[in-house]
Tab-separated table of C-alpha atoms in Angstrom:
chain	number	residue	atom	x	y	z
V	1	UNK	CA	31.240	-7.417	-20.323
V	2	UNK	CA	30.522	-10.526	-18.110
V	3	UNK	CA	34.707	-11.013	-17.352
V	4	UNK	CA	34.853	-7.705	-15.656
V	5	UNK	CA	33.905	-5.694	-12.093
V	6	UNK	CA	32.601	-2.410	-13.266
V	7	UNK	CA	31.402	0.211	-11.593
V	8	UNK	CA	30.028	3.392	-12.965
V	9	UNK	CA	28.627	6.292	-11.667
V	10	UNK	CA	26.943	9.001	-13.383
V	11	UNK	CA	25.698	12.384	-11.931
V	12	UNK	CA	23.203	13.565	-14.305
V	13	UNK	CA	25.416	14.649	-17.359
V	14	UNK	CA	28.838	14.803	-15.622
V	15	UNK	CA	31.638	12.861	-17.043
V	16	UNK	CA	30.848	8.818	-15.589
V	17	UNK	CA	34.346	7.107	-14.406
V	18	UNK	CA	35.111	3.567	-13.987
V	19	UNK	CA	37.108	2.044	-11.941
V	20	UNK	CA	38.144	-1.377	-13.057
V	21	UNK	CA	40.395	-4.233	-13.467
V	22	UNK	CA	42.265	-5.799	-16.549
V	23	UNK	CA	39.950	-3.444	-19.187
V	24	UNK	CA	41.025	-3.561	-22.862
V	25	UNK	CA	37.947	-1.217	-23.903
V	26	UNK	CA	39.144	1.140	-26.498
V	27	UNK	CA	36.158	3.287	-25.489
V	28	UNK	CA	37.535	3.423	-22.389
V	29	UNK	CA	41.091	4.006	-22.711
V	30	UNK	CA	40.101	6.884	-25.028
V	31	UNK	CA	38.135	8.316	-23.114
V	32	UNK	CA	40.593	8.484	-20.446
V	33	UNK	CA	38.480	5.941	-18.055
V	34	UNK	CA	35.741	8.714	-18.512
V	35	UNK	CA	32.360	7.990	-19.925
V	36	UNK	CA	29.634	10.573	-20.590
V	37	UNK	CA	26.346	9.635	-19.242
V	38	UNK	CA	24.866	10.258	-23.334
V	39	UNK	CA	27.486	6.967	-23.797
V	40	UNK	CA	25.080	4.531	-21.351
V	41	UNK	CA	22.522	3.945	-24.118
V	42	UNK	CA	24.981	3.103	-26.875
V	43	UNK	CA	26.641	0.610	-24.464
V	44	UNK	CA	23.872	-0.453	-22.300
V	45	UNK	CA	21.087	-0.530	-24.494
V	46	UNK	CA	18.694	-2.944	-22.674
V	47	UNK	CA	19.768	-1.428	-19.173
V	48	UNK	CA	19.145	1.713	-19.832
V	49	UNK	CA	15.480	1.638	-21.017
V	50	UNK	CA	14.991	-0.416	-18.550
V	51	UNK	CA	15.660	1.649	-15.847
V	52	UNK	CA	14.843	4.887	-17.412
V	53	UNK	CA	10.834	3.127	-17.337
V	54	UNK	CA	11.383	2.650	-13.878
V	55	UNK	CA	12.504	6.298	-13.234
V	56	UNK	CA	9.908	7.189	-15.142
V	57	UNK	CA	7.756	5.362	-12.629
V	58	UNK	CA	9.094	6.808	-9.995
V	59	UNK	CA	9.012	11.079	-11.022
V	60	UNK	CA	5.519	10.816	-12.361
V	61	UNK	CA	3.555	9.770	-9.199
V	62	UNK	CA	1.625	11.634	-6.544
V	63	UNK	CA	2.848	12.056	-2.992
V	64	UNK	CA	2.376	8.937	-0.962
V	65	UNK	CA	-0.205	8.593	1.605
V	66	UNK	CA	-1.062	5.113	1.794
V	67	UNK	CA	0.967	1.977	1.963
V	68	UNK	CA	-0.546	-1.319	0.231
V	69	UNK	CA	0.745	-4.597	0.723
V	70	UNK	CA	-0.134	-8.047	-1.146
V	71	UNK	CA	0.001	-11.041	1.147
V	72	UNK	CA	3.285	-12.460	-0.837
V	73	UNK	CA	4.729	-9.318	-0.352
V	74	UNK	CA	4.510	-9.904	3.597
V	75	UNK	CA	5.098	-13.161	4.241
V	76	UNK	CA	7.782	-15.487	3.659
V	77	UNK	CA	5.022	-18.234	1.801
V	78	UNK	CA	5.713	-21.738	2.826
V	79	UNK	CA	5.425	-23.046	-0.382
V	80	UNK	CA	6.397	-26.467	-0.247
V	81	UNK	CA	3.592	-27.247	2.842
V	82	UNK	CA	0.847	-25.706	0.308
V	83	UNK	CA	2.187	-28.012	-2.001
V	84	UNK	CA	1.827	-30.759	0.398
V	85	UNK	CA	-1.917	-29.541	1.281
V	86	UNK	CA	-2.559	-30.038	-2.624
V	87	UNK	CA	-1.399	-33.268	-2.607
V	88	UNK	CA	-3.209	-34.375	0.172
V	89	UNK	CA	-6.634	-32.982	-1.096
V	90	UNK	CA	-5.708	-34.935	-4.432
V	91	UNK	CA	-4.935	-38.502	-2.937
V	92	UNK	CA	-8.075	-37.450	-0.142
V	93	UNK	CA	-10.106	-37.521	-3.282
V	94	UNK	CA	-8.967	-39.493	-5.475
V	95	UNK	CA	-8.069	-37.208	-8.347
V	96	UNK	CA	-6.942	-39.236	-11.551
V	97	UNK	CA	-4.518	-37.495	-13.590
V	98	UNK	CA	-5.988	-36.748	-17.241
V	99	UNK	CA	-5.521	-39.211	-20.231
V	100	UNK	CA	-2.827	-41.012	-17.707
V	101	UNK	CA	-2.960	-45.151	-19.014
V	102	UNK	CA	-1.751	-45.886	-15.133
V	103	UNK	CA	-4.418	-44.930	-13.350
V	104	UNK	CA	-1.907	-42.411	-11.274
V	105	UNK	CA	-2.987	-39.783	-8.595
V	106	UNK	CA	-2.245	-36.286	-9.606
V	107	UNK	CA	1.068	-35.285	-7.912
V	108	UNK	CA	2.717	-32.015	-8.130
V	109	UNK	CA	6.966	-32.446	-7.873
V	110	UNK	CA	8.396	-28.775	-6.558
V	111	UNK	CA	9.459	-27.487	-10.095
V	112	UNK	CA	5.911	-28.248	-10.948
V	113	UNK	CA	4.824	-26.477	-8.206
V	114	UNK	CA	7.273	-23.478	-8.542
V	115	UNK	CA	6.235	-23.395	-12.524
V	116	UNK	CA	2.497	-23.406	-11.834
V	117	UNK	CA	3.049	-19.857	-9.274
V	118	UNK	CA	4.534	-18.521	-11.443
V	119	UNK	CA	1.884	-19.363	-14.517
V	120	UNK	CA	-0.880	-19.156	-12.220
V	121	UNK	CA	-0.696	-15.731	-10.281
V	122	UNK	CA	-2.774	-14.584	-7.835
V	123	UNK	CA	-6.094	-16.924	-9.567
V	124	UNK	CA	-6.856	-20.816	-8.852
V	125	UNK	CA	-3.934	-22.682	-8.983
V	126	UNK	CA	-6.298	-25.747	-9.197
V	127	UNK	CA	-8.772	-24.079	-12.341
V	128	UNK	CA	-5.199	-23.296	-14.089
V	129	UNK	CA	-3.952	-26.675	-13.950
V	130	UNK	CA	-7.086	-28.662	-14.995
V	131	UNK	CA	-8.242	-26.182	-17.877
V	132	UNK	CA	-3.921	-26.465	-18.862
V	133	UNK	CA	-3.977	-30.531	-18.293
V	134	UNK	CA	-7.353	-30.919	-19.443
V	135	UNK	CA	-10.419	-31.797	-17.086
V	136	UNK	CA	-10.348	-35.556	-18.044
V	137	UNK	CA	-9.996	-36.690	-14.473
V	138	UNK	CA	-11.971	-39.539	-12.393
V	139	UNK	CA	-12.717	-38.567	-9.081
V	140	UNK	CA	-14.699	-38.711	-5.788
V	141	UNK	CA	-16.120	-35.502	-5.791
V	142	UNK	CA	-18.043	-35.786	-9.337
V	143	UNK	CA	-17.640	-39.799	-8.981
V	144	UNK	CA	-16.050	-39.724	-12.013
V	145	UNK	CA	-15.144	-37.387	-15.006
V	146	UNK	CA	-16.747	-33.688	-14.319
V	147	UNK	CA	-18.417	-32.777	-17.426
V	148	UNK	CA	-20.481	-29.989	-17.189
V	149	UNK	CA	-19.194	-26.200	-15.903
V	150	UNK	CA	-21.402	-26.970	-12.473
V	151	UNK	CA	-19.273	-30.199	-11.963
V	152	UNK	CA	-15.874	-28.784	-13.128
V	153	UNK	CA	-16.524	-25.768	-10.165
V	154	UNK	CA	-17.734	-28.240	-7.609
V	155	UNK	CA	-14.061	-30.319	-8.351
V	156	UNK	CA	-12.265	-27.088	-7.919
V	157	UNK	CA	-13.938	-25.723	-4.488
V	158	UNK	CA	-14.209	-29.011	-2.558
V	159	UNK	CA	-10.219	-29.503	-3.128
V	160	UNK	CA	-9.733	-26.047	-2.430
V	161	UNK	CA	-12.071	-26.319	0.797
V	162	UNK	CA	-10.057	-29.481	1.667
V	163	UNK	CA	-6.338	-27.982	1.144
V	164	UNK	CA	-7.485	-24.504	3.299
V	165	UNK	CA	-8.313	-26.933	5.715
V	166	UNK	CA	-5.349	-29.155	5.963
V	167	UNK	CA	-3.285	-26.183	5.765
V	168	UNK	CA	-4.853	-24.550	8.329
V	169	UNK	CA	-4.185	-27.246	10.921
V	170	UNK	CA	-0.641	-27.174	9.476
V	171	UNK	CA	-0.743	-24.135	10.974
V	172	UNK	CA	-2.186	-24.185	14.663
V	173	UNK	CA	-0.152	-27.800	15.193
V	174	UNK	CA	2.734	-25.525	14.686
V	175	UNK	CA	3.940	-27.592	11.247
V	176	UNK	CA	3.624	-24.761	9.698
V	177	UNK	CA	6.035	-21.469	10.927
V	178	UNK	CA	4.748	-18.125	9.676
V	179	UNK	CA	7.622	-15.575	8.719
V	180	UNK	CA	7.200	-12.278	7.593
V	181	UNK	CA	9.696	-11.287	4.972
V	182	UNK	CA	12.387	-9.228	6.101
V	183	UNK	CA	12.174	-5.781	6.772
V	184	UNK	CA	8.111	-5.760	6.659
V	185	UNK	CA	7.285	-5.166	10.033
V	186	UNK	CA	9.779	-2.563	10.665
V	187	UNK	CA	8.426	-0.694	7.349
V	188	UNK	CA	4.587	-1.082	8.611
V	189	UNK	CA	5.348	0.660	11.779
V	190	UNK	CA	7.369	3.570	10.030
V	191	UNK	CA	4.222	4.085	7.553
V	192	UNK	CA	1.739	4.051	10.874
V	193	UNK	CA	4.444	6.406	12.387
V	194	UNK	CA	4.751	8.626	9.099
V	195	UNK	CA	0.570	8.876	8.974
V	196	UNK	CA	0.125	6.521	5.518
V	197	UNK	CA	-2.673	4.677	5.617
V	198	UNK	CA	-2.291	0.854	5.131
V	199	UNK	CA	-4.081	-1.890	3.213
V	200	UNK	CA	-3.242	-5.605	2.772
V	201	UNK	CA	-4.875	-6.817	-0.314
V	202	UNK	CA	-5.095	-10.376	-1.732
V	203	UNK	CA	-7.204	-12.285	-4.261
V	204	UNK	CA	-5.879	-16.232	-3.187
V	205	UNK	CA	-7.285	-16.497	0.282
V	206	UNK	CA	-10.886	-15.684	1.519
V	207	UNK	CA	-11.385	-13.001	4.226
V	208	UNK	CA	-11.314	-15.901	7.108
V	209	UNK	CA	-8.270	-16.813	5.912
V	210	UNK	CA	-6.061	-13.723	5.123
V	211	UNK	CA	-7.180	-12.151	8.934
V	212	UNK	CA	-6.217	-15.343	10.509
V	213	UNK	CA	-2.898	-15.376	8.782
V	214	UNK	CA	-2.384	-11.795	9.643
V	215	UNK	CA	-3.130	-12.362	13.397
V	216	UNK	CA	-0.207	-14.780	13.250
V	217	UNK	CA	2.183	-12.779	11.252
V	218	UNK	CA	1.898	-9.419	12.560
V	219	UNK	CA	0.008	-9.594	15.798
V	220	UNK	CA	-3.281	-8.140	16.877
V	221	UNK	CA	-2.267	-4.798	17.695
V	222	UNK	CA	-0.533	-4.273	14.418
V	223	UNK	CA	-3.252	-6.009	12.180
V	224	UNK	CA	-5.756	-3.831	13.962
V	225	UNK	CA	-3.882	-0.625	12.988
V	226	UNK	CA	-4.367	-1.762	9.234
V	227	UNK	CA	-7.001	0.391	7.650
V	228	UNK	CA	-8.360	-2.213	5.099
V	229	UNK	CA	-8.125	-5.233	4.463
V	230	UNK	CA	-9.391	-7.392	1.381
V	231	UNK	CA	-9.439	-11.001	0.288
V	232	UNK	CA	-10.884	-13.026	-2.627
V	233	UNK	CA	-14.252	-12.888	-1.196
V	234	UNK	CA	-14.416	-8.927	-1.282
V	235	UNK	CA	-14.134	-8.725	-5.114
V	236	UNK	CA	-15.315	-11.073	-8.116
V	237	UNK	CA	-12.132	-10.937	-10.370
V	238	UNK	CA	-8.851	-12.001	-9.132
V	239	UNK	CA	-5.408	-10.473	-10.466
V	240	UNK	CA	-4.470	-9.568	-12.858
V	241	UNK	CA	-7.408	-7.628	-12.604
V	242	UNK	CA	-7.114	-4.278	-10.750
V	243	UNK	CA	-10.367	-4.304	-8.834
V	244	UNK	CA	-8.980	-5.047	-5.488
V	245	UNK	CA	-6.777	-2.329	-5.920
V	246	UNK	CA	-8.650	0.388	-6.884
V	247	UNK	CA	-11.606	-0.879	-3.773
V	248	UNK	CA	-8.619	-0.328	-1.126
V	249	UNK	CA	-8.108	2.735	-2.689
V	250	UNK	CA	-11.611	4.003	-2.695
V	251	UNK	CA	-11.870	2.195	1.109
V	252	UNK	CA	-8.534	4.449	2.417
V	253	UNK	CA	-10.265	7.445	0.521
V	254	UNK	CA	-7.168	8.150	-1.450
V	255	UNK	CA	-6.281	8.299	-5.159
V	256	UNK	CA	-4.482	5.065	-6.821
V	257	UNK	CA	-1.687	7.358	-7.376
V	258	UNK	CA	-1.012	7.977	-4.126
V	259	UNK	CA	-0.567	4.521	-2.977
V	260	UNK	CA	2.824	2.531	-3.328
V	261	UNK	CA	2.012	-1.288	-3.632
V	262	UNK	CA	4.022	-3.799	-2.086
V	263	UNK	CA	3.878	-6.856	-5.196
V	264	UNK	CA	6.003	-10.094	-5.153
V	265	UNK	CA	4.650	-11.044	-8.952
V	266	UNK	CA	3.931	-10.028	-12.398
V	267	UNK	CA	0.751	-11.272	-11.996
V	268	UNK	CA	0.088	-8.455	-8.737
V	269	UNK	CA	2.197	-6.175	-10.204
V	270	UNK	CA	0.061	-5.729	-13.102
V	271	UNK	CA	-3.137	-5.397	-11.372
V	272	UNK	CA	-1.666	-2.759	-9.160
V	273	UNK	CA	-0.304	-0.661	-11.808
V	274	UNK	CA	-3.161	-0.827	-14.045
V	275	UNK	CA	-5.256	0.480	-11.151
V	276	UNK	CA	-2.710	3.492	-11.187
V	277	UNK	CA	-0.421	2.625	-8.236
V	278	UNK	CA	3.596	2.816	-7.778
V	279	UNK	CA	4.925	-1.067	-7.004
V	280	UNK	CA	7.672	-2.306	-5.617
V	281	UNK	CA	8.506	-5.641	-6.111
V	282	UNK	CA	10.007	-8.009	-3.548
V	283	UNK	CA	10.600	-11.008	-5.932
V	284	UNK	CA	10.580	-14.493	-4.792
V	285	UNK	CA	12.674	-17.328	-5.496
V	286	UNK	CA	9.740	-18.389	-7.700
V	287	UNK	CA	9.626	-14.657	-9.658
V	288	UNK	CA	13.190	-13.497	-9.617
V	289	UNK	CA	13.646	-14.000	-13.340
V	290	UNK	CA	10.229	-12.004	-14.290
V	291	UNK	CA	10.645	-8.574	-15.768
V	292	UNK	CA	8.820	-6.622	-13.461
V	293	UNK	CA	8.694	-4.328	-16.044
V	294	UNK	CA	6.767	-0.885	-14.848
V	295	UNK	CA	7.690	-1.620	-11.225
V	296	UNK	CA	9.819	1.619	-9.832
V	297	UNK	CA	11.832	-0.925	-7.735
V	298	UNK	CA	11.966	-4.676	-7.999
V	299	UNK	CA	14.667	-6.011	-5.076
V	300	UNK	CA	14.753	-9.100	-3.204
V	301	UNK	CA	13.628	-7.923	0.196
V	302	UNK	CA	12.692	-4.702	2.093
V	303	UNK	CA	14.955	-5.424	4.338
V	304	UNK	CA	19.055	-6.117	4.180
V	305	UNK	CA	20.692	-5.613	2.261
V	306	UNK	CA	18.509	-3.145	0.838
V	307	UNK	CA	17.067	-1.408	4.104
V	308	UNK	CA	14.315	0.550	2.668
V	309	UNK	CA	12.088	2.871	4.782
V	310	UNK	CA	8.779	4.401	4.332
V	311	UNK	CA	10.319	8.074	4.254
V	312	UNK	CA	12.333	6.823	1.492
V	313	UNK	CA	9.036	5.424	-0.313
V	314	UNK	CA	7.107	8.410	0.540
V	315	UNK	CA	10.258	10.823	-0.876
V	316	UNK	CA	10.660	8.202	-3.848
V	317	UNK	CA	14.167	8.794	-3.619
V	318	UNK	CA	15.127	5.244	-5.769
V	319	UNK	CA	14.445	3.388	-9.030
V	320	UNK	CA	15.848	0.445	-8.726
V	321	UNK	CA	16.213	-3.638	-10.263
V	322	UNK	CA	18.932	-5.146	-7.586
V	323	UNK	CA	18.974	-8.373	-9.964
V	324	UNK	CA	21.363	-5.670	-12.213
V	325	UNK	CA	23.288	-3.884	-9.535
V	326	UNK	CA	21.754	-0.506	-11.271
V	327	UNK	CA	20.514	1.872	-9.377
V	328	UNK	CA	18.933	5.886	-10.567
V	329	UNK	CA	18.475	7.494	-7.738
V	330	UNK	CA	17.305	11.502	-8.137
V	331	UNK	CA	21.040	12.737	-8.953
V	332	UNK	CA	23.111	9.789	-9.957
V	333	UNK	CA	22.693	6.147	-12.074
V	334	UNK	CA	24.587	3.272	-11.156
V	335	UNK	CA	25.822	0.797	-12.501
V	336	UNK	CA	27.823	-2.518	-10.772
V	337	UNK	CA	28.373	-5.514	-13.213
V	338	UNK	CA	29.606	-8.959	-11.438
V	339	UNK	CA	31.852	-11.392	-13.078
V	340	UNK	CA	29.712	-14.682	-13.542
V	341	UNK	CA	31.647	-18.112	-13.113
């Protein structure tokens, strides 16, 4: 299937047509370049559950009246200067890396870094990576190996403490360019403009942090129009857990159901959905090959080339996975398979 262009449409259970180039498919010449839409399972097995879960998603929920955004989901993350920040805090410190016979300061190289967001989530990317690598690490902080759970946290929150810092100057010297992620803004306004309520929700900075970063990225006129706003501070579990979702719920005075959640990882995604909230997922270079699986729409930006709008989200007009070119809207799948190579 991977030497062809195809392109299918179905309208519920219509006859689908193709219109391609070069196919030998018996199926197809039998059928007169007509395919029934009962023929999609048989010959896109995988595709078709998948995206019948995300329909599924995406006829069973509430009407919309709130809009609820994760931090990734807003902002274009700098990644590689909060890997720099890390760094820094290490060599600041002193940090040893575990069982190393050189002596060497812990360094994370970019695929390091990109593997540890993804593994990590929305929790400590420092707790991750010394209860993965082991806590066998000299340092300044503990002046020398932290052994006991009081020692181990101290390790984690002065580094932490150290990197918000450096990052944070990063930031007001300018080093440091905020961006939100296309099409964001223009879908925050429609929401205000539609009535939703709106939340921005995230578990990896503290409340200091997050409104500062907001003040940046969307102004103060727009961050003051948001009607809630939490951070790791405001809740004791981090995602996956769902507790910061279902506390901007209760905060808007709205059901889970009737929020759509914004999500740029499995890790978020979860947490919103188990706290009973539609998500859409605007992957990341660092998430684009994670399943998303539950998500009514998983695409790599709000804004071109998809374009959506709040009406849309409040109408929930679309399931959609843009990494497949298959799309089930309320009348019609489908279905556009590139060549590769």
């Amino acid at each position: 299937w991977q030497q062809f262009d195809i392109s299918f449409v179905c309208v519920k259970q219509e006859p689908m047509r193709a219109t391609h180039k070069n196919m030998n498919l018996q199926t197809m010449r039998s059928n007169g370049g007509s395919m029934h839409g009962s023929m999609v399972p048989r010959l896109f097995p995988s595709l078709s559950k998948q995206m019948c879960r995300r329909r599924q998603c995406m006829t069973s929920a509430a009407p919309m009246k709130a809009l609820v955004l994760d931090l990734g989901g807003i902002l274009i993350e700098p990644g590689e200067h909060h890997r720099q920040a890390y760094n820094e805090a290490f060599h600041k410190f002193e940090v040893l890396q575990a069982h190393s016979p050189t002596a060497r300061i812990v360094n994370w190289s970019e695929g390091f870094y990109a593997e540890l967001e993804n593994r990590s989530g929305s929790g400590s990317k420092l707790q991750y990576y010394f209860e993965a690598q082991g806590w066998d690490v000299p340092n300044k902080i503990t002046k020398g190996v932290p052994k006991t759970p009081e020692e181990k946290q101290r390790l984690v929150s002065e580094l932490m403490a150290y990197k918000t810092q450096r990052f944070q100057r990063m930031m007001e010297s300018g080093e440091v360019e905020l961006e939100p992620r296309p099409g964001v803004v223009r879908v925050i306004d429609e929401a205000v403009d539609l009535g939703l309520k709106l939340a921005v929700c995230t578990t990896s900075k503290a409340r200091d942090s997050l409104l500062s970063t907001l003040h940046m990225l969307l102004g103060e006129e727009r961050t003051a129009k948001l009607d809630c706003v939490l951070a790791g501070d405001d809740v004791p579990k981090k995602k996956p857990d769902p507790e910061v979702y279902k506390k901007a719920a209760a905060t808007l005075g709205v059901q889970p159901s009737e929020c759509v959640c914004i999500e740029d990882s499995t890790t978020g995604m979860q947490a919103a959905l188990q706290a009973g909230m539609r998500v859409i997922v605007t992957y990341t270079d660092a998430t684009k090959t994670q399943a998303f699986e539950g998500a009514e729409r998983v695409i790599s930006a709000l804004g071109y080339p998809n374009n959506v709008t709040a009406l849309e989200l409040k109408q929930q007009r679309l399931a959609q996975d843009d990494r497949i070119h298959m799309d089930v809207s309320d009348s019609a799948i489908q279905f556009l398979m590139n060549p590769r190579g």
